[in-house]
């Protein structure tokens, strides 16, 4: 089964996912995925920082970086960088990278429930829907409209 959680920034997608994982892990093998994870992995490797450090930098908008003669906070940089790679490789780059992670994980040890916490684009939906049809897994989409 694939559970996709979508909604506005900071509306509780990860909070809901963690609670689902805590509850479902009693009976099923559950794992969280995010379309942003491949981007975050690349950036942490590039800058030599941890994921926790990256998350702190994203939240602290007062810390700025000069990159290519422009000033960005980390969140602005991540969005700009992700969009540039989308332009170069196609809109589905992050969805394809995430599905490759899921397939790789499933080949090692099957995951009963895959939870994806950050679907925002139509291309991501189309990739997930195609994967769902290819694998015959049930697909559940949860849309959060307000804070949890």
CSV table of N, CA and C in Angstrom, one decimal:
chain,number,residue,atom,x,y,z
A,1,UNK,N,0.8,-1.2,0.0
A,1,UNK,CA,0.0,0.0,0.0
A,1,UNK,C,0.9,1.2,0.0
A,2,UNK,N,0.4,2.2,-0.7
A,2,UNK,CA,1.1,3.5,-0.8
A,2,UNK,C,0.2,4.6,-0.2
A,3,UNK,N,0.6,5.3,0.9
A,3,UNK,CA,-0.1,6.4,1.5
A,3,UNK,C,0.6,7.6,1.1
A,4,UNK,N,-0.1,8.6,0.5
A,4,UNK,CA,0.5,9.8,0.1
A,4,UNK,C,-0.2,10.9,0.9
A,5,UNK,N,0.6,11.7,1.6
A,5,UNK,CA,0.1,12.8,2.4
A,5,UNK,C,0.5,14.1,1.7
A,6,UNK,N,-0.5,15.0,1.4
A,6,UNK,CA,-0.3,16.2,0.7
A,6,UNK,C,-0.9,17.3,1.5
A,7,UNK,N,-0.4,18.5,1.3
A,7,UNK,CA,-0.9,19.7,2.0
A,7,UNK,C,0.1,20.8,2.1
A,8,UNK,N,-0.4,21.9,2.6
A,8,UNK,CA,0.5,23.1,2.7
A,8,UNK,C,1.7,22.9,3.6
A,9,UNK,N,2.7,23.7,3.4
A,9,UNK,CA,3.9,23.7,4.3
A,9,UNK,C,3.5,23.8,5.7
A,10,UNK,N,4.1,23.0,6.6
A,10,UNK,CA,3.9,23.0,8.0
A,10,UNK,C,2.5,22.8,8.5
A,11,UNK,N,1.7,22.0,7.7
A,11,UNK,CA,0.3,21.7,8.1
A,11,UNK,C,0.2,20.4,8.9
A,12,UNK,N,1.3,19.7,9.1
A,12,UNK,CA,1.3,18.5,9.9
A,12,UNK,C,1.5,17.2,9.2
A,13,UNK,N,2.0,17.3,7.9
A,13,UNK,CA,2.2,16.0,7.1
A,13,UNK,C,3.1,15.1,7.8
A,14,UNK,N,4.3,15.5,8.3
A,14,UNK,CA,5.2,14.6,8.9
A,14,UNK,C,4.7,14.2,10.3
A,15,UNK,N,4.0,15.0,11.0
A,15,UNK,CA,3.4,14.7,12.3
A,15,UNK,C,2.4,13.5,12.1
A,16,UNK,N,1.5,13.7,11.1
A,16,UNK,CA,0.6,12.6,10.8
A,16,UNK,C,1.3,11.3,10.4
A,17,UNK,N,2.3,11.5,9.5
A,17,UNK,CA,3.0,10.3,9.1
A,17,UNK,C,3.7,9.5,10.2
A,18,UNK,N,4.3,10.3,11.2
A,18,UNK,CA,4.9,9.6,12.3
A,18,UNK,C,3.9,8.9,13.2
A,19,UNK,N,2.8,9.5,13.4
A,19,UNK,CA,1.7,8.8,14.1
A,19,UNK,C,1.2,7.6,13.4
A,20,UNK,N,1.0,7.7,12.1
A,20,UNK,CA,0.6,6.5,11.4
A,20,UNK,C,1.7,5.4,11.5
A,21,UNK,N,2.9,5.8,11.3
A,21,UNK,CA,4.0,4.8,11.4
A,21,UNK,C,4.0,4.1,12.8
A,22,UNK,N,3.9,4.9,13.9
A,22,UNK,CA,3.9,4.4,15.2
A,22,UNK,C,2.8,3.4,15.4
A,23,UNK,N,1.6,3.7,14.9
A,23,UNK,CA,0.5,2.8,15.0
A,23,UNK,C,0.6,1.6,14.2
A,24,UNK,N,0.9,1.8,12.9
A,24,UNK,CA,0.9,0.7,11.9
A,24,UNK,C,2.1,-0.3,12.1
A,25,UNK,N,3.2,0.2,12.7
A,25,UNK,CA,4.4,-0.6,12.8
A,25,UNK,C,4.2,-1.8,13.8
A,26,UNK,N,3.1,-1.7,14.5
A,26,UNK,CA,2.8,-2.9,15.4
A,26,UNK,C,2.4,-4.1,14.6
A,27,UNK,N,1.9,-3.9,13.4
A,27,UNK,CA,1.4,-5.0,12.6
A,27,UNK,C,2.1,-5.1,11.2
A,28,UNK,N,2.6,-4.0,10.7
A,28,UNK,CA,3.1,-4.0,9.3
A,28,UNK,C,4.5,-3.4,9.3
A,29,UNK,N,5.2,-3.7,8.2
A,29,UNK,CA,6.5,-3.0,7.9
A,29,UNK,C,6.1,-1.7,7.2
A,30,UNK,N,6.5,-0.6,7.9
A,30,UNK,CA,6.1,0.7,7.3
A,30,UNK,C,7.4,1.6,7.2
A,31,UNK,N,7.4,2.4,6.1
A,31,UNK,CA,8.6,3.3,6.0
A,31,UNK,C,8.1,4.6,5.4
A,32,UNK,N,8.7,5.7,5.8
A,32,UNK,CA,8.4,7.0,5.3
A,32,UNK,C,9.4,7.4,4.2
A,33,UNK,N,8.8,8.0,3.2
A,33,UNK,CA,9.6,8.5,2.0
A,33,UNK,C,9.2,9.9,1.8
A,34,UNK,N,10.0,10.7,1.1
A,34,UNK,CA,9.6,12.1,0.7
A,34,UNK,C,10.3,12.4,-0.6
A,35,UNK,N,9.6,13.1,-1.5
A,35,UNK,CA,10.2,13.5,-2.7
A,35,UNK,C,11.4,14.4,-2.5
A,36,UNK,N,11.4,15.1,-1.4
A,36,UNK,CA,12.5,16.0,-1.1
A,36,UNK,C,13.8,15.3,-0.6
A,37,UNK,N,13.6,14.0,-0.2
A,37,UNK,CA,14.8,13.3,0.4
A,37,UNK,C,16.0,13.2,-0.5
A,38,UNK,N,15.8,12.9,-1.8
A,38,UNK,CA,17.0,12.8,-2.7
A,38,UNK,C,17.7,14.2,-2.8
A,39,UNK,N,16.9,15.3,-2.9
A,39,UNK,CA,17.5,16.6,-2.9
A,39,UNK,C,18.2,16.9,-1.7
A,40,UNK,N,17.6,16.6,-0.5
A,40,UNK,CA,18.3,16.8,0.8
A,40,UNK,C,19.6,16.0,0.9
A,41,UNK,N,19.6,14.8,0.4
A,41,UNK,CA,20.8,13.9,0.5
A,41,UNK,C,21.9,14.6,-0.4
A,42,UNK,N,21.5,15.0,-1.6
A,42,UNK,CA,22.5,15.7,-2.4
A,42,UNK,C,23.1,16.9,-1.8
A,43,UNK,N,22.2,17.8,-1.2
A,43,UNK,CA,22.7,19.0,-0.6
A,43,UNK,C,23.6,18.8,0.6
A,44,UNK,N,23.2,17.8,1.5
A,44,UNK,CA,24.0,17.5,2.6
A,44,UNK,C,25.4,17.0,2.2
A,45,UNK,N,25.4,16.2,1.2
A,45,UNK,CA,26.7,15.7,0.7
A,45,UNK,C,27.5,16.8,0.1
A,46,UNK,N,26.9,17.7,-0.6
A,46,UNK,CA,27.5,18.8,-1.3
A,46,UNK,C,28.2,19.8,-0.2
A,47,UNK,N,27.4,20.1,0.8
A,47,UNK,CA,27.9,21.0,1.9
A,47,UNK,C,28.5,20.4,3.0
A,48,UNK,N,28.5,19.0,3.1
A,48,UNK,CA,29.1,18.3,4.2
A,48,UNK,C,28.5,18.5,5.5
A,49,UNK,N,27.1,18.6,5.5
A,49,UNK,CA,26.4,18.8,6.7
A,49,UNK,C,25.4,17.6,6.9
A,50,UNK,N,24.8,17.5,8.1
A,50,UNK,CA,23.9,16.5,8.4
A,50,UNK,C,22.5,16.9,8.0
A,51,UNK,N,21.6,16.0,7.9
A,51,UNK,CA,20.2,16.3,7.6
A,51,UNK,C,19.6,17.2,8.7
A,52,UNK,N,19.9,16.9,10.0
A,52,UNK,CA,19.5,17.7,11.1
A,52,UNK,C,19.9,19.2,10.9
A,53,UNK,N,21.2,19.3,10.5
A,53,UNK,CA,21.8,20.7,10.3
A,53,UNK,C,21.0,21.4,9.2
A,54,UNK,N,20.7,20.6,8.1
A,54,UNK,CA,20.0,21.2,7.0
A,54,UNK,C,18.6,21.7,7.4
A,55,UNK,N,17.9,20.9,8.2
A,55,UNK,CA,16.6,21.2,8.7
A,55,UNK,C,16.7,22.5,9.5
A,56,UNK,N,17.7,22.6,10.4
A,56,UNK,CA,17.8,23.8,11.2
A,56,UNK,C,18.1,25.0,10.3
A,57,UNK,N,18.9,24.9,9.3
A,57,UNK,CA,19.2,26.0,8.4
A,57,UNK,C,18.0,26.4,7.6
A,58,UNK,N,17.1,25.4,7.3
A,58,UNK,CA,15.9,25.7,6.6
A,58,UNK,C,14.9,26.6,7.4
A,59,UNK,N,14.9,26.3,8.7
A,59,UNK,CA,14.0,27.0,9.6
A,59,UNK,C,14.5,28.4,10.0
A,60,UNK,N,15.8,28.6,10.0
A,60,UNK,CA,16.4,29.8,10.4
A,60,UNK,C,16.6,30.7,9.2
A,61,UNK,N,15.6,31.5,8.9
A,61,UNK,CA,15.7,32.4,7.6
A,61,UNK,C,16.7,33.5,7.7
A,62,UNK,N,17.2,33.8,8.9
A,62,UNK,CA,18.2,34.9,9.1
A,62,UNK,C,19.6,34.5,8.6
A,63,UNK,N,19.9,33.1,8.5
A,63,UNK,CA,21.1,32.7,7.9
A,63,UNK,C,21.1,32.7,6.4
A,64,UNK,N,22.0,33.5,5.8
A,64,UNK,CA,22.0,33.6,4.4
A,64,UNK,C,23.2,33.1,3.7
A,65,UNK,N,23.1,32.7,2.5
A,65,UNK,CA,24.3,32.2,1.7
A,65,UNK,C,24.4,33.0,0.4
A,66,UNK,N,25.6,33.2,0.0
A,66,UNK,CA,25.8,33.8,-1.3
A,66,UNK,C,26.2,32.7,-2.3
A,67,UNK,N,25.3,32.5,-3.2
A,67,UNK,CA,25.6,31.5,-4.2
A,67,UNK,C,25.3,32.1,-5.6
A,68,UNK,N,26.2,32.0,-6.5
A,68,UNK,CA,26.1,32.6,-7.8
A,68,UNK,C,25.7,34.0,-7.8
A,69,UNK,N,26.4,34.8,-6.9
A,69,UNK,CA,26.2,36.3,-6.8
A,69,UNK,C,24.8,36.6,-6.3
A,70,UNK,N,24.0,35.7,-5.7
A,70,UNK,CA,22.7,36.0,-5.1
A,70,UNK,C,22.7,35.5,-3.7
A,71,UNK,N,21.9,36.2,-2.9
A,71,UNK,CA,21.8,35.9,-1.5
A,71,UNK,C,20.5,35.0,-1.3
A,72,UNK,N,20.6,33.9,-0.6
A,72,UNK,CA,19.5,33.0,-0.3
A,72,UNK,C,19.5,32.5,1.1
A,73,UNK,N,18.4,32.3,1.7
A,73,UNK,CA,18.4,31.5,2.9
A,73,UNK,C,18.3,30.0,2.4
A,74,UNK,N,18.5,29.1,3.3
A,74,UNK,CA,18.6,27.7,2.8
A,74,UNK,C,17.3,27.2,2.2
A,75,UNK,N,16.1,27.6,2.7
A,75,UNK,CA,14.9,27.1,2.0
A,75,UNK,C,14.8,27.7,0.6
A,76,UNK,N,15.1,28.9,0.5
A,76,UNK,CA,15.0,29.6,-0.9
A,76,UNK,C,16.0,28.9,-1.8
A,77,UNK,N,17.2,28.6,-1.3
A,77,UNK,CA,18.2,27.9,-2.1
A,77,UNK,C,17.7,26.5,-2.5
A,78,UNK,N,17.1,25.7,-1.6
A,78,UNK,CA,16.6,24.4,-1.9
A,78,UNK,C,15.6,24.4,-3.0
A,79,UNK,N,14.6,25.4,-2.9
A,79,UNK,CA,13.6,25.5,-3.9
A,79,UNK,C,14.2,25.9,-5.3
A,80,UNK,N,15.1,26.8,-5.3
A,80,UNK,CA,15.7,27.3,-6.5
A,80,UNK,C,16.5,26.2,-7.1
A,81,UNK,N,17.3,25.5,-6.4
A,81,UNK,CA,18.1,24.4,-6.8
A,81,UNK,C,17.3,23.2,-7.4
A,82,UNK,N,16.2,22.9,-6.6
A,82,UNK,CA,15.3,21.8,-7.1
A,82,UNK,C,14.6,22.2,-8.4
A,83,UNK,N,14.2,23.4,-8.5
A,83,UNK,CA,13.5,23.9,-9.7
A,83,UNK,C,14.5,23.9,-10.9
A,84,UNK,N,15.7,24.3,-10.7
A,84,UNK,CA,16.7,24.3,-11.8
A,84,UNK,C,17.0,22.8,-12.3
A,85,UNK,N,17.1,21.9,-11.4
A,85,UNK,CA,17.2,20.5,-11.8
A,85,UNK,C,16.0,20.0,-12.5
A,86,UNK,N,14.8,20.4,-12.1
A,86,UNK,CA,13.6,20.1,-12.8
A,86,UNK,C,13.6,20.5,-14.2
A,87,UNK,N,14.1,21.8,-14.4
A,87,UNK,CA,14.2,22.3,-15.7
A,87,UNK,C,15.1,21.5,-16.6
A,88,UNK,N,16.2,21.1,-16.0
A,88,UNK,CA,17.3,20.3,-16.8
A,88,UNK,C,16.9,18.9,-17.0
A,89,UNK,N,16.4,18.2,-16.0
A,89,UNK,CA,16.1,16.7,-16.1
A,89,UNK,C,14.6,16.4,-16.3
A,90,UNK,N,13.7,17.4,-16.1
A,90,UNK,CA,12.3,17.1,-16.2
A,90,UNK,C,11.6,17.3,-14.9
A,91,UNK,N,10.3,17.6,-14.9
A,91,UNK,CA,9.5,17.8,-13.7
A,91,UNK,C,9.4,16.6,-12.8
A,92,UNK,N,9.7,15.5,-13.3
A,92,UNK,CA,9.5,14.3,-12.5
A,92,UNK,C,10.7,13.7,-11.9
A,93,UNK,N,11.8,14.5,-11.9
A,93,UNK,CA,13.1,14.0,-11.4
A,93,UNK,C,13.0,13.6,-9.9
A,94,UNK,N,12.4,14.3,-9.1
A,94,UNK,CA,12.4,14.0,-7.6
A,94,UNK,C,11.4,12.8,-7.4
A,95,UNK,N,10.3,12.7,-8.1
A,95,UNK,CA,9.4,11.6,-8.0
A,95,UNK,C,10.1,10.3,-8.4
A,96,UNK,N,10.8,10.4,-9.6
A,96,UNK,CA,11.5,9.2,-10.1
A,96,UNK,C,12.6,8.7,-9.1
A,97,UNK,N,13.3,9.7,-8.6
A,97,UNK,CA,14.4,9.3,-7.6
A,97,UNK,C,13.8,8.7,-6.4
A,98,UNK,N,12.6,9.2,-5.9
A,98,UNK,CA,12.0,8.6,-4.7
A,98,UNK,C,11.5,7.2,-5.0
A,99,UNK,N,10.9,7.0,-6.2
A,99,UNK,CA,10.4,5.7,-6.5
A,99,UNK,C,11.5,4.7,-6.7
A,100,UNK,N,12.7,5.2,-7.2
A,100,UNK,CA,13.9,4.3,-7.2
A,100,UNK,C,14.3,3.9,-5.8
A,101,UNK,N,14.2,4.8,-4.9
A,101,UNK,CA,14.5,4.4,-3.5
A,101,UNK,C,13.5,3.4,-3.0
A,102,UNK,N,12.3,3.6,-3.3
A,102,UNK,CA,11.2,2.6,-2.8
A,102,UNK,C,11.5,1.2,-3.4
A,103,UNK,N,11.8,1.2,-4.7
A,103,UNK,CA,12.0,-0.1,-5.4
A,103,UNK,C,13.3,-0.8,-4.9
A,104,UNK,N,14.3,0.0,-4.6
A,104,UNK,CA,15.5,-0.5,-4.0
A,104,UNK,C,15.3,-1.1,-2.6
A,105,UNK,N,14.5,-0.4,-1.8
A,105,UNK,CA,14.2,-0.8,-0.5
A,105,UNK,C,13.4,-2.1,-0.5
A,106,UNK,N,12.3,-2.1,-1.4
A,106,UNK,CA,11.5,-3.3,-1.6
A,106,UNK,C,12.2,-4.5,-2.1
A,107,UNK,N,13.3,-4.3,-2.9
A,107,UNK,CA,14.0,-5.4,-3.3
A,107,UNK,C,14.9,-6.1,-2.2
A,108,UNK,N,15.2,-5.3,-1.2
A,108,UNK,CA,16.0,-5.8,-0.1
A,108,UNK,C,15.0,-6.4,1.0
A,109,UNK,N,13.9,-5.7,1.2
A,109,UNK,CA,13.0,-6.2,2.2
A,109,UNK,C,11.6,-5.5,1.9
A,110,UNK,N,10.6,-6.3,1.6
A,110,UNK,CA,9.4,-5.7,1.2
A,110,UNK,C,8.8,-4.8,2.3
A,111,UNK,N,8.3,-3.7,1.9
A,111,UNK,CA,7.7,-2.8,2.8
A,111,UNK,C,6.2,-2.8,2.6
A,112,UNK,N,5.4,-3.2,3.6
A,112,UNK,CA,3.9,-3.3,3.4
A,112,UNK,C,3.3,-2.0,3.1
A,113,UNK,N,3.7,-0.9,3.9
A,113,UNK,CA,3.1,0.4,3.7
A,113,UNK,C,4.2,1.4,3.5
A,114,UNK,N,4.1,2.1,2.4
A,114,UNK,CA,5.0,3.2,2.1
A,114,UNK,C,4.3,4.5,2.2
A,115,UNK,N,4.8,5.4,3.1
A,115,UNK,CA,4.2,6.7,3.3
A,115,UNK,C,5.0,7.8,2.7
A,116,UNK,N,4.5,8.5,1.8
A,116,UNK,CA,5.1,9.6,1.1
A,116,UNK,C,4.5,10.9,1.7
A,117,UNK,N,5.3,11.8,2.2
A,117,UNK,CA,4.8,12.9,3.0
A,117,UNK,C,4.8,14.3,2.3
A,118,UNK,N,5.1,14.3,1.0
A,118,UNK,CA,5.3,15.7,0.4
A,118,UNK,C,4.9,15.8,-1.0
A,119,UNK,N,3.8,15.2,-1.4
A,119,UNK,CA,3.4,15.4,-2.8
A,119,UNK,C,2.7,16.8,-3.0
A,120,UNK,N,3.3,17.5,-4.0
A,120,UNK,CA,2.8,18.9,-4.3
A,120,UNK,C,2.5,19.1,-5.8
A,121,UNK,N,3.0,18.3,-6.6
A,121,UNK,CA,2.9,18.6,-8.1
A,121,UNK,C,2.1,17.5,-8.8
A,122,UNK,N,1.5,17.9,-9.9
A,122,UNK,CA,0.7,17.0,-10.7
A,122,UNK,C,1.6,15.9,-11.2
A,123,UNK,N,2.8,16.2,-11.6
A,123,UNK,CA,3.7,15.2,-12.2
A,123,UNK,C,4.0,14.1,-11.1
A,124,UNK,N,4.2,14.5,-9.8
A,124,UNK,CA,4.4,13.6,-8.8
A,124,UNK,C,3.2,12.6,-8.6
A,125,UNK,N,2.0,13.2,-8.7
A,125,UNK,CA,0.8,12.3,-8.6
A,125,UNK,C,0.8,11.3,-9.8
A,126,UNK,N,1.1,11.8,-11.0
A,126,UNK,CA,1.1,10.9,-12.2
A,126,UNK,C,2.1,9.8,-12.0
A,127,UNK,N,3.3,10.1,-11.5
A,127,UNK,CA,4.3,9.1,-11.3
A,127,UNK,C,3.9,8.1,-10.3
A,128,UNK,N,3.3,8.5,-9.2
A,128,UNK,CA,2.8,7.6,-8.1
A,128,UNK,C,1.7,6.8,-8.6
A,129,UNK,N,0.8,7.4,-9.4
A,129,UNK,CA,-0.4,6.6,-9.9
A,129,UNK,C,0.1,5.5,-10.9
A,130,UNK,N,1.1,5.9,-11.8
A,130,UNK,CA,1.7,4.9,-12.7
A,130,UNK,C,2.3,3.7,-11.9
A,131,UNK,N,3.1,4.1,-10.9
A,131,UNK,CA,3.7,3.1,-10.0
A,131,UNK,C,2.7,2.2,-9.3
A,132,UNK,N,1.6,2.8,-8.9
A,132,UNK,CA,0.5,2.1,-8.2
A,132,UNK,C,-0.1,1.1,-9.2
A,133,UNK,N,-0.3,1.5,-10.4
A,133,UNK,CA,-0.9,0.6,-11.4
A,133,UNK,C,0.1,-0.5,-11.8
A,134,UNK,N,1.4,-0.2,-11.9
A,134,UNK,CA,2.4,-1.1,-12.2
A,134,UNK,C,2.6,-2.2,-11.2
A,135,UNK,N,2.4,-1.8,-9.9
A,135,UNK,CA,2.7,-2.8,-8.8
A,135,UNK,C,1.4,-3.3,-8.2
A,136,UNK,N,0.3,-2.8,-8.6
A,136,UNK,CA,-1.0,-3.3,-8.1
A,136,UNK,C,-1.2,-3.0,-6.6
A,137,UNK,N,-0.5,-2.0,-6.1
A,137,UNK,CA,-0.6,-1.7,-4.7
A,137,UNK,C,-1.8,-0.7,-4.5
A,138,UNK,N,-2.4,-0.8,-3.4
A,138,UNK,CA,-3.5,0.2,-3.1
A,138,UNK,C,-2.9,1.5,-2.8
A,139,UNK,N,-3.6,2.5,-3.3
A,139,UNK,CA,-3.1,3.9,-3.2
A,139,UNK,C,-4.1,4.7,-2.3
A,140,UNK,N,-3.6,5.4,-1.3
A,140,UNK,CA,-4.5,6.2,-0.5
A,140,UNK,C,-3.8,7.6,-0.4
A,141,UNK,N,-4.6,8.6,-0.8
A,141,UNK,CA,-4.1,10.0,-0.8
A,141,UNK,C,-4.8,10.8,0.3
A,142,UNK,N,-4.1,11.4,1.2
A,142,UNK,CA,-4.6,12.2,2.3
A,142,UNK,C,-4.2,13.6,2.1
A,143,UNK,N,-5.2,14.5,2.0
A,143,UNK,CA,-5.0,15.9,1.9
A,143,UNK,C,-5.3,16.6,3.2
A,144,UNK,N,-4.3,17.3,3.7
A,144,UNK,CA,-4.4,18.1,4.9
A,144,UNK,C,-4.7,19.5,4.5
A,145,UNK,N,-5.7,20.1,5.0
A,145,UNK,CA,-6.0,21.5,4.7
A,145,UNK,C,-5.8,22.5,5.8
A,146,UNK,N,-5.5,21.9,7.0
A,146,UNK,CA,-5.2,22.8,8.2
A,146,UNK,C,-4.2,22.2,9.1
A,147,UNK,N,-3.7,23.0,10.0
A,147,UNK,CA,-2.7,22.5,11.0
A,147,UNK,C,-3.3,21.4,11.9
A,148,UNK,N,-2.4,20.4,12.1
A,148,UNK,CA,-2.8,19.3,13.1
A,148,UNK,C,-2.3,19.7,14.5
